[in-house]
Coordinates of N, CA and C in Angstrom, one line a residue:
X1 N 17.8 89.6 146.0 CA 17.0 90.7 145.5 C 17.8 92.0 145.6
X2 N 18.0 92.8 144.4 CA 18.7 94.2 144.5 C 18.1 95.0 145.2
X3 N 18.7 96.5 145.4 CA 18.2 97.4 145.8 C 16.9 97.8 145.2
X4 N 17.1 98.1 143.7 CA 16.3 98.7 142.9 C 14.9 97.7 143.4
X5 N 15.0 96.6 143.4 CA 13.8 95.5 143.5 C 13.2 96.2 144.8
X6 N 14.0 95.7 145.7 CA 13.6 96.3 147.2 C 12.8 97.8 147.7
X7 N 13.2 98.3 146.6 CA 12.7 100.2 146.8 C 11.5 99.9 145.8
X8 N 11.4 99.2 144.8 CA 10.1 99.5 144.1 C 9.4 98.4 144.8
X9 N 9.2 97.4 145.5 CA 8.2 96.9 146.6 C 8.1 97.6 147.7
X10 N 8.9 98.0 148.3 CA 8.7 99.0 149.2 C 7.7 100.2 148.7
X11 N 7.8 100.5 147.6 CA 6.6 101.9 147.1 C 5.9 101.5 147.1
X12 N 5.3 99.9 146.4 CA 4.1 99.5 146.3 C 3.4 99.7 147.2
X13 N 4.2 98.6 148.8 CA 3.6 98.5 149.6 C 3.2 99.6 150.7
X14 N 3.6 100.8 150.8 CA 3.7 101.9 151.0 C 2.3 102.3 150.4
X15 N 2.2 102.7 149.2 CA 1.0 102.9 148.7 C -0.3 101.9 149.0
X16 N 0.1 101.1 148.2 CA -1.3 99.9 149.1 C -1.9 100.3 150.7
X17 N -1.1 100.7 151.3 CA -1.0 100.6 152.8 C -1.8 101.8 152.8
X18 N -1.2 103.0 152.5 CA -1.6 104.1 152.8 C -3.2 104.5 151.9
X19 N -3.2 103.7 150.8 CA -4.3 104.5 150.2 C -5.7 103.4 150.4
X20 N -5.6 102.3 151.4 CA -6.3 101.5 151.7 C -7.2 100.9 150.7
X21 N -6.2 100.6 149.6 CA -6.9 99.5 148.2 C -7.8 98.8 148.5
X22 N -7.4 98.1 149.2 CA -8.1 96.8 149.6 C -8.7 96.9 151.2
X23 N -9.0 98.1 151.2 CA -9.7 97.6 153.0 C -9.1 97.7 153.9
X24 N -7.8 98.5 154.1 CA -7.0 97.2 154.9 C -6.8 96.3 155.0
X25 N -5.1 95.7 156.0 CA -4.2 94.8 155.7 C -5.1 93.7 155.6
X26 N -4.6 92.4 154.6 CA -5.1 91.3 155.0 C -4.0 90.2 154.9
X27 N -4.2 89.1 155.5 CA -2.9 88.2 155.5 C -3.9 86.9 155.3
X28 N -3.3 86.5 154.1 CA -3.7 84.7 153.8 C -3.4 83.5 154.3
X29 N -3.6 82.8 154.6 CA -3.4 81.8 155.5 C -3.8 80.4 154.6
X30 N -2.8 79.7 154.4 CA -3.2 78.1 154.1 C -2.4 77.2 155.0
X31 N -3.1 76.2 155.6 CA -2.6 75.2 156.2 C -3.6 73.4 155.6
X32 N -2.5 73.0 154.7 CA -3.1 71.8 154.1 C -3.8 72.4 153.0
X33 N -5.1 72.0 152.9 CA -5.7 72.0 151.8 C -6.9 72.9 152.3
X34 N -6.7 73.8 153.3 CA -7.4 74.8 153.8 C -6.8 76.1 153.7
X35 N -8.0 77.2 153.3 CA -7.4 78.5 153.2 C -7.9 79.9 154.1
X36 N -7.5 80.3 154.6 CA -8.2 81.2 155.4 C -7.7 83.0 154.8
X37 N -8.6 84.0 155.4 CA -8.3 85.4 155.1 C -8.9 86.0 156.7
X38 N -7.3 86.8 156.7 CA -7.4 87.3 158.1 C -7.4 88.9 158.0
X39 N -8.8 89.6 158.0 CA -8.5 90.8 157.6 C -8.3 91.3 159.1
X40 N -7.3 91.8 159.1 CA -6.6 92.9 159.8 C -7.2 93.6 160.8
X41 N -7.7 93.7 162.0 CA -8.9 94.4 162.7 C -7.8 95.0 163.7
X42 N -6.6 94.2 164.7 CA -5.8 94.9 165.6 C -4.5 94.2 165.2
X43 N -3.5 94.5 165.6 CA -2.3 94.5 165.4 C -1.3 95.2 166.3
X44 N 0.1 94.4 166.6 CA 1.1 94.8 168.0 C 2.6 94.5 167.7
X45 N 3.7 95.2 168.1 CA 4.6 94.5 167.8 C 5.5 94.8 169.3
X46 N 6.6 94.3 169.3 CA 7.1 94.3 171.1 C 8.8 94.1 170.5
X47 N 10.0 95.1 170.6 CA 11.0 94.3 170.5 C 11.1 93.8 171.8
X48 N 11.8 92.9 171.9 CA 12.8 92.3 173.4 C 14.1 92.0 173.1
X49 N 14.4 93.2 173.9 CA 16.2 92.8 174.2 C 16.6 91.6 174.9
X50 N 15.7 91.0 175.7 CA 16.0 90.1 176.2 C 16.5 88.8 175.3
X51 N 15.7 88.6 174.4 CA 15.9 87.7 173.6 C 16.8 87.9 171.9
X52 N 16.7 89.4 172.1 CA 17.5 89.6 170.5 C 16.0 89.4 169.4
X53 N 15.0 89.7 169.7 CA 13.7 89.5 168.5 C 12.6 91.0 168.9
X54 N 12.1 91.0 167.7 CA 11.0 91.4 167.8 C 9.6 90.9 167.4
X55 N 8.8 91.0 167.9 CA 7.7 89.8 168.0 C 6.5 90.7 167.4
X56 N 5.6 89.9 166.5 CA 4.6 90.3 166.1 C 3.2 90.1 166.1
X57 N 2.2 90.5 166.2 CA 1.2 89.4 166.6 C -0.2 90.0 165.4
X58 N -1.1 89.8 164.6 CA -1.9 90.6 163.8 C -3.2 89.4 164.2
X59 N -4.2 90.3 164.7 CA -5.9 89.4 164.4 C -6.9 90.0 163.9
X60 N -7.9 89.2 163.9 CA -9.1 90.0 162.7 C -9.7 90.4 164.1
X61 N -9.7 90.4 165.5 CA -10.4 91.0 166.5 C -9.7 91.9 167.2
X62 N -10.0 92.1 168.2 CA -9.6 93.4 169.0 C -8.9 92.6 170.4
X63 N -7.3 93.2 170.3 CA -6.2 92.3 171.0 C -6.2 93.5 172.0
X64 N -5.8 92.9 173.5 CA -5.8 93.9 174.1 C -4.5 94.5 174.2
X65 N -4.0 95.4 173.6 CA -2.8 95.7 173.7 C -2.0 96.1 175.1
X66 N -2.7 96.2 176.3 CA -2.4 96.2 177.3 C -1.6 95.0 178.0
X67 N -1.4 93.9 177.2 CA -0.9 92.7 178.2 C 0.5 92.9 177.7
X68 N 1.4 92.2 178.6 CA 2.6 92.5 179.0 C 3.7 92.1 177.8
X69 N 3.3 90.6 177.4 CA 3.9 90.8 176.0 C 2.9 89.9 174.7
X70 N 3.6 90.0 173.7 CA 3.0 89.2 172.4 C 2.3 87.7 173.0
X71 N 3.4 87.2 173.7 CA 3.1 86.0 174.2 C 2.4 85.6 174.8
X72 N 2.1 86.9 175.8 CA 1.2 86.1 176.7 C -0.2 86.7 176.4
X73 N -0.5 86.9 174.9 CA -2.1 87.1 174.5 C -3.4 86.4 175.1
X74 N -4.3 86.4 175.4 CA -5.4 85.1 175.7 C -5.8 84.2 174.4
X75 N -6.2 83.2 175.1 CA -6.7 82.6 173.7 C -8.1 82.7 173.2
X76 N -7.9 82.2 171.6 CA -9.1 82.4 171.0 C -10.5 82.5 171.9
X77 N -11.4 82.8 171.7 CA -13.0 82.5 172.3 C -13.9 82.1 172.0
X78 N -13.4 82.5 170.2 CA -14.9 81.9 169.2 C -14.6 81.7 168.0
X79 N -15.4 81.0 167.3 CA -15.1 80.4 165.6 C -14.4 81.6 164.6
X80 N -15.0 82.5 165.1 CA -14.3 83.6 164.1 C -12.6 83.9 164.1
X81 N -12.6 84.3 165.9 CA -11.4 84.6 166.0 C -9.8 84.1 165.2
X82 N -9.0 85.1 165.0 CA -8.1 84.2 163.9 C -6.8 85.2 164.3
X83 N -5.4 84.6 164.4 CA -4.2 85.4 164.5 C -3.3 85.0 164.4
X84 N -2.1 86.0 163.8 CA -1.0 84.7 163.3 C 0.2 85.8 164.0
X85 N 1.0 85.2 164.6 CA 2.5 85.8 165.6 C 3.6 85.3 164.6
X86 N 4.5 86.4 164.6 CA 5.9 86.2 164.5 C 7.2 86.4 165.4
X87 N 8.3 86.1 165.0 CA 9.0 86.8 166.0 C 10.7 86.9 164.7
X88 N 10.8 88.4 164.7 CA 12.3 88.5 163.7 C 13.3 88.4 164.9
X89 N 14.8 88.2 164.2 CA 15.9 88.1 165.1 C 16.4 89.2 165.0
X90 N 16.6 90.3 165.9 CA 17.2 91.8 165.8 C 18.8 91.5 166.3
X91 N 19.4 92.3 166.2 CA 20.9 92.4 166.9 C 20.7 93.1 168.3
X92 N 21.5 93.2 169.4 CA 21.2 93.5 170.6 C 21.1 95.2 170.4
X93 N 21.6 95.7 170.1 CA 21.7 97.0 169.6 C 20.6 97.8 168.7
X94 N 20.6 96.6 167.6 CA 19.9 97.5 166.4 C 19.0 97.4 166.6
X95 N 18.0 96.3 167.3 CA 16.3 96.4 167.2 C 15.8 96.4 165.2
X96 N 14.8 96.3 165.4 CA 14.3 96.2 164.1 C 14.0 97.3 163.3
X97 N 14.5 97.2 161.7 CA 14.7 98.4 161.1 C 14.4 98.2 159.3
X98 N 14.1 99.0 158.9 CA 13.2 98.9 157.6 C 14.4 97.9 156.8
X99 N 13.8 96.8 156.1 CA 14.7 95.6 155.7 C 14.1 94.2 155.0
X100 N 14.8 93.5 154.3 CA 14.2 92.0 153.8 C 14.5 91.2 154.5
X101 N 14.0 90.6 155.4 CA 14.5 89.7 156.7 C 14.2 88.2 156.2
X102 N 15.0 87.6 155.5 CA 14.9 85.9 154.9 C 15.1 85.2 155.8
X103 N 14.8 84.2 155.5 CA 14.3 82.8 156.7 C 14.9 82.8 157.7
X104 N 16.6 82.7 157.6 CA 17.5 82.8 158.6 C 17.5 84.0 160.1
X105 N 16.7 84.4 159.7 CA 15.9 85.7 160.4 C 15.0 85.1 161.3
X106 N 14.0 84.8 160.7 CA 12.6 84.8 161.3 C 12.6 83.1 162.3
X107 N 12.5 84.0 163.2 CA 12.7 83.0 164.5 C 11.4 81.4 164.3
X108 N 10.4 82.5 164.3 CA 8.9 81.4 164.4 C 8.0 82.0 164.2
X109 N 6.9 81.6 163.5 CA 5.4 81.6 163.2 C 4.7 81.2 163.3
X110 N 3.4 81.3 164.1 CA 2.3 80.6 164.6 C 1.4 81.4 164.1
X111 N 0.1 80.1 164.1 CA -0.9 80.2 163.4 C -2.2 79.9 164.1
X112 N -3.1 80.8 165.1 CA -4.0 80.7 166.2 C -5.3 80.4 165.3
X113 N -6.1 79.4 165.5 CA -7.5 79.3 165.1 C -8.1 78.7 165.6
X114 N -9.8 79.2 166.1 CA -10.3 78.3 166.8 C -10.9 77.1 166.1
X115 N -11.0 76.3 166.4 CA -11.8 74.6 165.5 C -11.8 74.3 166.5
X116 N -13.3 72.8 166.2 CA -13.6 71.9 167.3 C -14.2 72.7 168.8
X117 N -14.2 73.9 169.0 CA -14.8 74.6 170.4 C -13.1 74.9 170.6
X118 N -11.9 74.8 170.6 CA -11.0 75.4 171.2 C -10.0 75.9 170.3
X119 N -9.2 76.8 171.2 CA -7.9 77.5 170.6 C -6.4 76.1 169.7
X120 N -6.6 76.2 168.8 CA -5.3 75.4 168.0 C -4.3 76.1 167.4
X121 N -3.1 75.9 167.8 CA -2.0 76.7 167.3 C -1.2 76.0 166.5
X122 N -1.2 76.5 165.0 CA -0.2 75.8 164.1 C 1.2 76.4 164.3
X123 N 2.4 75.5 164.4 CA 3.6 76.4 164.2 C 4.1 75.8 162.4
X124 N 5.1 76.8 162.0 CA 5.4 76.8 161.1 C 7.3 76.0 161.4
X125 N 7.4 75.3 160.5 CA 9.1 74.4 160.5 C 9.7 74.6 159.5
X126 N 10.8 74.6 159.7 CA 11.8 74.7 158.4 C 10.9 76.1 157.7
X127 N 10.9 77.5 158.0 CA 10.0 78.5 157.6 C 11.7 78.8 156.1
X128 N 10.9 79.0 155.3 CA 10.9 79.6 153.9 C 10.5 80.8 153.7
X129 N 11.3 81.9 153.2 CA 10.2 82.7 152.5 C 10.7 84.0 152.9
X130 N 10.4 85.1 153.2 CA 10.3 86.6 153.7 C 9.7 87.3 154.4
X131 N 9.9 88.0 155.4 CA 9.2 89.2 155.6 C 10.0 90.8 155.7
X132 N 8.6 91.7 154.6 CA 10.1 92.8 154.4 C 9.1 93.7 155.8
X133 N 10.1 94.4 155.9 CA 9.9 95.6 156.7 C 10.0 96.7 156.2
X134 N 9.2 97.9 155.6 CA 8.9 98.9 154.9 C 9.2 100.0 155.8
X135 N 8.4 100.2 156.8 CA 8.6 101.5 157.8 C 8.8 101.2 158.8
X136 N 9.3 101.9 159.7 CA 9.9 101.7 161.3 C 9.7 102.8 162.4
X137 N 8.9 103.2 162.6 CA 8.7 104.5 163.5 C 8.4 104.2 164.9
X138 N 8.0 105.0 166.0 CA 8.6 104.9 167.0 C 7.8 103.9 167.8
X139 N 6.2 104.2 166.9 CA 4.9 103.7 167.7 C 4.7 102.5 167.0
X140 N 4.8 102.7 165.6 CA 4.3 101.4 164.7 C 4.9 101.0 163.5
X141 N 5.2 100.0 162.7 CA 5.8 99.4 161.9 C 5.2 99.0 161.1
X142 N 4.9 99.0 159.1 CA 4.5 98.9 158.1 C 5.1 97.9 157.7
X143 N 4.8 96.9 157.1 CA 5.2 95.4 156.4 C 4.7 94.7 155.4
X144 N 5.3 93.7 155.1 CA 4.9 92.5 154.1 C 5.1 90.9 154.8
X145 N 4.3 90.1 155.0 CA 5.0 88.7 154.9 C 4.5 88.0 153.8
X146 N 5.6 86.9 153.6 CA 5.6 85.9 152.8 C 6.3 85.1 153.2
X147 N 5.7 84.1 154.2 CA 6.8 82.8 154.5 C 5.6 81.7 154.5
X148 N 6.6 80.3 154.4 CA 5.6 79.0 154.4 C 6.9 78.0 154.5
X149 N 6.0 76.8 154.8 CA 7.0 75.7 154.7 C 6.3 74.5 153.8
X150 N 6.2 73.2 154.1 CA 5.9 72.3 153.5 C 4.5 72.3 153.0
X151 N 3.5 72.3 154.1 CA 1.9 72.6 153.7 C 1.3 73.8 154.4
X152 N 2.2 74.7 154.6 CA 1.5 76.1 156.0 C 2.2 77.4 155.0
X153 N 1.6 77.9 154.6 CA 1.7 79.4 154.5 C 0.8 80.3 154.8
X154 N 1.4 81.7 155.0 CA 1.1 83.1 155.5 C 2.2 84.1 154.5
X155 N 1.1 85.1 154.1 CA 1.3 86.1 153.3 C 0.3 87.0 153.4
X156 N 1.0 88.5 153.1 CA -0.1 89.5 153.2 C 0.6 90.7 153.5
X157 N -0.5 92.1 153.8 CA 0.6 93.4 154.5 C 0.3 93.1 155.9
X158 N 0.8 94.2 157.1 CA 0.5 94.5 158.0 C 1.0 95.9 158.3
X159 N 0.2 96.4 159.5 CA 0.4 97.8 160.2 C 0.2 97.7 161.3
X160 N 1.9 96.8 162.2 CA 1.0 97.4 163.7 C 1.7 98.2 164.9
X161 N 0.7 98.4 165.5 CA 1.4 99.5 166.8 C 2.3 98.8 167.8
X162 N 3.0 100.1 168.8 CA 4.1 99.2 169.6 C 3.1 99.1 170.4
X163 N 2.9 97.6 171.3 CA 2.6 96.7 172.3 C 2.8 97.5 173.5
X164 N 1.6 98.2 174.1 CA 1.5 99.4 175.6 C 1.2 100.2 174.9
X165 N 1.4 100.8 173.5 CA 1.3 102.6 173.0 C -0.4 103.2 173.2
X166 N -1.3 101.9 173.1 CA -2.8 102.7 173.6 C -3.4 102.7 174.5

């Protein structure tokens, strides 16, 4: 993808975001022959130097951003609940920064849903696809995903805050 490509999705998404088209963010979800829509209610993101990533987490409920990291979120509660985590590969230095981050990037993706009465977590393999990073500020970070693999994809915007900022 060129520059010129990159800067005029970047405006789009920029705009979308800001002038709230659609409601705010939402992210689609298909796994199999099932499709889900997760509109956007809370959202977090955490770099860790420890690991070289920055981790993402987006749900249609209210996450407590108070817990220590992405990871250690609770699980689901109820039929509704729905959340999908990432995690990009940063350099030890650079931390995450406005960019098209391709597969070779993106560490892992999970896919939280409750079915049957409990918490199921899909991971995503051999991940395909993109996620761009539009803005990068101190508190919170503006995006795009688009990754999938064989029968699992996730696409959509996001906007979320740094993990402890509320």
């Amino acid at each position: 993808m060129n520059k010129k490509t990159i800067a005029c999705l970047l405006a789009i998404l920029f705009f979308v975001l800001a002038c709230g088209l659609f409601g705010g963010s939402e992210i689609f979800v298909r796994i199999a022959d099932k499709e889900y829509k997760l509109k956007e209610r809370s959202s977090a993101f955490q770099s860790r130097q420890d690991v070289n990533e920055t981790q993402f987490v987006i749900a249609n409920y209210e996450l407590d951003l108070r817990e220590p990291s992405i990871t250690s979120m609770g699980k689901l509660k109820s039929p509704q609940q729905m959340r999908v985590a990432f995690g990009i590969a940063t350099g030890p230095d650079t931390g995450i920064k406005p960019e098209d981050y391709r597969a070779d990037r993106i560490n892992w993706v999970e896919i939280y849903l409750f079915e049957n009465g409990k918490e199921n977590v899909v991971r995503l393999s051999n991940v395909r696809g993109n996620i761009l990073i539009g803005s990068v500020r101190d508190d919170d970070i503006v995006g795009g995903i688009y990754v999938y693999d064989n029968d699992k994809a996730v696409r959509g915007t996001f906007a979320a805050k740094r993990l402890g900022s509320e």
